[in-house]
Amino acid sequence: MSRGHRGERGACALIGGIALVAMLALGAGTAWGLTTRTASTTVGPSPDASSTAAKCPRGKKVISGGFNNPGFADLTSGSPGLFAYASHKSLGRRWTVAAQNDNNGAGTEKAFVYCGNADSLSTRWVSATVPNMATRHRTLTARCPRGSQAISGGFDNPGFTEDGGAGFFPFVSKQYRLRGWRVSVELFRPAPATLKVFAYCRASGGVQTRSASATVATTGSQTASATASCKPGERLISGGYSTTSEQFPGGSIGPDLWYYGSHKSGRRGWKVSAFHNGGAVEDGRFKALAYCEDT
């Protein structure tokens, strides 16, 4: 072979190598890549409540969202106790989070929106009343159309007001049987409340569930966190959580978990944080849930 041909081959190899690096870089950007945007709001001492919305950049679509109360420790004096009563997709590429403060220290509520290049997700929702009777719990499931899958979801308490309007704390928010998003709530005000549950649907399937568990003791700090992680080669889409020990078994006071954080953590993780409201005879157990797909 002539020296000129060898030079051409070397140049082609170099160009091919550059192209491969570019493809790998692009792949890494899309594989791990939900774009994250955040927004924060200050919530004053109890019973103050506030909402905020994080917005995706132009050209990106809302895939999922989450919330967090940074710095929460417990319900001791001066510590903010912000618990979300709304976390859902809203108009204009936004994810809205609303929280009420259950303690006497002001705090910060943080909303997260996770954005991607996927086609727009369709929305299904269902609404019902949480009655002021018996255990004051309600479970609802919003379901996607046949042939599609719920890849994320959310909840809302429309009509909530801090000066006495009914409110609840969701102790379950998770995918249910592929097409559904299920939310269970505990009413904490002596009045009926409206629960609205959302499922965000995509035509293609293939979403896998990864989980991690934690126990929240009835004594001590009464808080715990768990992070569920997608496997290497999987992309995180969304996340959720579920109280795994029975809530108020038999009508008596059981583990009473309030969730103050549910959001993406790192490239492949979904972190969930819960507080045990005490007055219970058993520790509380919960699962952090990460919903993942192959890259």
Short mmCIF file of C-alpha atoms in Angstrom, two decimals, residues 85-235:
data_model
loop_
_atom_site.label_atom_id
_atom_site.label_comp_id
_atom_site.label_asym_id
_atom_site.label_seq_id
_atom_site.Cartn_x
_atom_site.Cartn_y
_atom_site.Cartn_z
CA TYR A 85 -50.31 18.69 49.58
CA ALA A 86 -49.86 19.32 45.84
CA SER A 87 -47.23 18.12 43.37
CA HIS A 88 -48.26 17.95 39.73
CA LYS A 89 -47.72 19.10 36.16
CA SER A 90 -49.22 22.49 35.34
CA LEU A 91 -49.57 24.80 32.36
CA GLY A 92 -46.65 26.31 30.52
CA ARG A 93 -44.01 23.59 30.98
CA ARG A 94 -44.30 23.80 34.77
CA TRP A 95 -44.43 21.51 37.80
CA THR A 96 -46.30 23.03 40.75
CA VAL A 97 -45.67 22.16 44.39
CA ALA A 98 -47.68 23.45 47.37
CA ALA A 99 -46.90 22.82 51.04
CA GLN A 100 -48.18 23.72 54.47
CA ASN A 101 -46.01 24.38 57.49
CA ASP A 102 -46.94 22.22 60.47
CA ASN A 103 -44.48 23.85 62.87
CA ASN A 104 -43.52 27.28 64.21
CA GLY A 105 -40.36 27.91 62.18
CA ALA A 106 -40.38 29.38 58.68
CA GLY A 107 -38.88 27.19 55.97
CA THR A 108 -38.20 26.74 52.27
CA GLU A 109 -40.21 24.52 49.96
CA LYS A 110 -38.42 23.51 46.77
CA ALA A 111 -40.12 22.37 43.55
CA PHE A 112 -38.32 20.31 40.90
CA VAL A 113 -39.32 19.76 37.29
CA TYR A 114 -37.56 17.17 35.14
CA CYS A 115 -37.63 17.92 31.43
CA GLY A 116 -36.83 15.91 28.33
CA ASN A 117 -37.10 15.62 24.58
CA ALA A 118 -39.87 13.01 24.57
CA ASP A 119 -43.18 13.62 22.90
CA SER A 120 -45.75 15.36 25.04
CA LEU A 121 -47.34 13.14 27.67
CA SER A 122 -51.10 12.80 27.79
CA THR A 123 -52.80 13.44 31.13
CA ARG A 124 -55.51 11.46 32.88
CA TRP A 125 -56.97 12.46 36.23
CA VAL A 126 -59.60 11.46 38.75
CA SER A 127 -61.08 13.39 41.67
CA ALA A 128 -63.02 12.47 44.82
CA THR A 129 -63.80 13.62 48.35
CA VAL A 130 -61.81 12.55 51.40
CA PRO A 131 -64.55 12.20 54.04
CA ASN A 132 -64.29 13.46 57.60
CA MET A 133 -65.16 10.11 59.15
CA ALA A 134 -63.62 6.91 60.48
CA THR A 135 -59.91 6.75 59.53
CA ARG A 136 -60.19 9.75 57.18
CA HIS A 137 -58.21 8.09 54.41
CA ARG A 138 -58.82 7.91 50.68
CA THR A 139 -57.09 6.11 47.81
CA LEU A 140 -57.56 7.06 44.16
CA THR A 141 -55.98 5.76 40.96
CA ALA A 142 -55.85 7.70 37.69
CA ARG A 143 -55.50 5.33 34.72
CA CYS A 144 -53.90 5.80 31.32
CA PRO A 145 -55.63 4.55 28.15
CA ARG A 146 -55.08 0.98 27.03
CA GLY A 147 -51.86 0.56 25.12
CA SER A 148 -50.08 3.25 27.15
CA GLN A 149 -48.19 3.35 30.43
CA ALA A 150 -48.12 5.75 33.38
CA ILE A 151 -44.54 6.97 33.59
CA SER A 152 -45.13 9.63 36.25
CA GLY A 153 -47.94 11.12 38.29
CA GLY A 154 -49.02 13.71 40.80
CA PHE A 155 -51.67 14.94 43.22
CA ASP A 156 -53.53 18.08 44.22
CA ASN A 157 -55.78 19.37 47.01
CA PRO A 158 -57.84 22.00 45.14
CA GLY A 159 -59.59 24.45 47.43
CA PHE A 160 -57.09 24.13 50.27
CA THR A 161 -56.73 27.26 52.40
CA GLU A 162 -54.40 27.73 55.34
CA ASP A 163 -57.08 29.30 57.52
CA GLY A 164 -59.16 26.17 57.98
CA GLY A 165 -59.71 24.61 54.58
CA ALA A 166 -59.42 20.84 54.51
CA GLY A 167 -56.01 19.39 53.77
CA PHE A 168 -54.24 16.04 53.60
CA PHE A 169 -50.83 14.41 53.53
CA PRO A 170 -50.21 11.78 50.81
CA PHE A 171 -48.59 8.64 52.20
CA VAL A 172 -48.59 6.79 48.85
CA SER A 173 -47.76 8.21 45.40
CA LYS A 174 -46.70 5.56 42.91
CA GLN A 175 -47.24 3.76 39.62
CA TYR A 176 -49.94 1.11 39.86
CA ARG A 177 -50.25 -1.84 37.45
CA LEU A 178 -48.47 -0.12 34.56
CA ARG A 179 -51.38 2.08 33.45
CA GLY A 180 -52.22 3.66 36.79
CA TRP A 181 -50.87 6.24 39.20
CA ARG A 182 -52.15 5.69 42.75
CA VAL A 183 -52.25 8.17 45.63
CA SER A 184 -53.40 7.56 49.21
CA VAL A 185 -53.92 10.43 51.64
CA GLU A 186 -54.62 11.08 55.29
CA LEU A 187 -56.98 13.95 56.11
CA PHE A 188 -55.54 16.19 58.82
CA ARG A 189 -58.29 18.82 59.07
CA PRO A 190 -61.80 18.29 60.49
CA ALA A 191 -63.51 18.87 57.14
CA PRO A 192 -63.88 16.92 53.89
CA ALA A 193 -61.18 17.58 51.30
CA THR A 194 -60.92 17.11 47.55
CA LEU A 195 -58.22 14.77 46.27
CA LYS A 196 -57.19 14.99 42.62
CA VAL A 197 -54.79 12.38 41.20
CA PHE A 198 -52.94 12.68 37.89
CA ALA A 199 -51.34 10.04 35.65
CA TYR A 200 -48.98 11.15 32.89
CA CYS A 201 -49.07 8.66 30.05
CA ARG A 202 -46.80 7.58 27.23
CA ALA A 203 -47.69 5.24 24.38
CA SER A 204 -44.55 3.13 24.62
CA GLY A 205 -43.87 0.92 27.62
CA GLY A 206 -40.72 -0.64 29.02
CA VAL A 207 -40.57 1.18 32.35
CA GLN A 208 -39.00 -0.82 35.17
CA THR A 209 -39.42 -0.22 38.93
CA ARG A 210 -36.45 -0.08 41.28
CA SER A 211 -36.94 0.34 45.03
CA ALA A 212 -35.18 0.94 48.32
CA SER A 213 -36.69 0.65 51.81
CA ALA A 214 -36.24 2.53 55.07
CA THR A 215 -37.66 2.42 58.59
CA VAL A 216 -38.70 5.51 60.54
CA ALA A 217 -38.53 4.91 64.29
CA THR A 218 -41.24 6.15 66.65
CA THR A 219 -38.53 7.63 68.88
CA GLY A 220 -35.34 9.57 68.27
CA SER A 221 -35.07 11.81 65.20
CA GLN A 222 -38.21 10.24 63.69
CA THR A 223 -36.96 10.84 60.15
CA ALA A 224 -35.39 8.62 57.50
CA SER A 225 -34.45 8.76 53.83
CA ALA A 226 -34.04 6.13 51.14
CA THR A 227 -32.77 6.38 47.56
CA ALA A 228 -33.89 3.95 44.86
CA SER A 229 -31.48 3.79 41.92
CA CYS A 230 -31.81 2.75 38.32
CA LYS A 231 -29.31 0.13 37.18
CA PRO A 232 -26.30 1.06 35.02
CA GLY A 233 -27.53 1.46 31.46
CA GLU A 234 -30.97 2.61 32.58
CA ARG A 235 -32.40 6.12 32.45
#
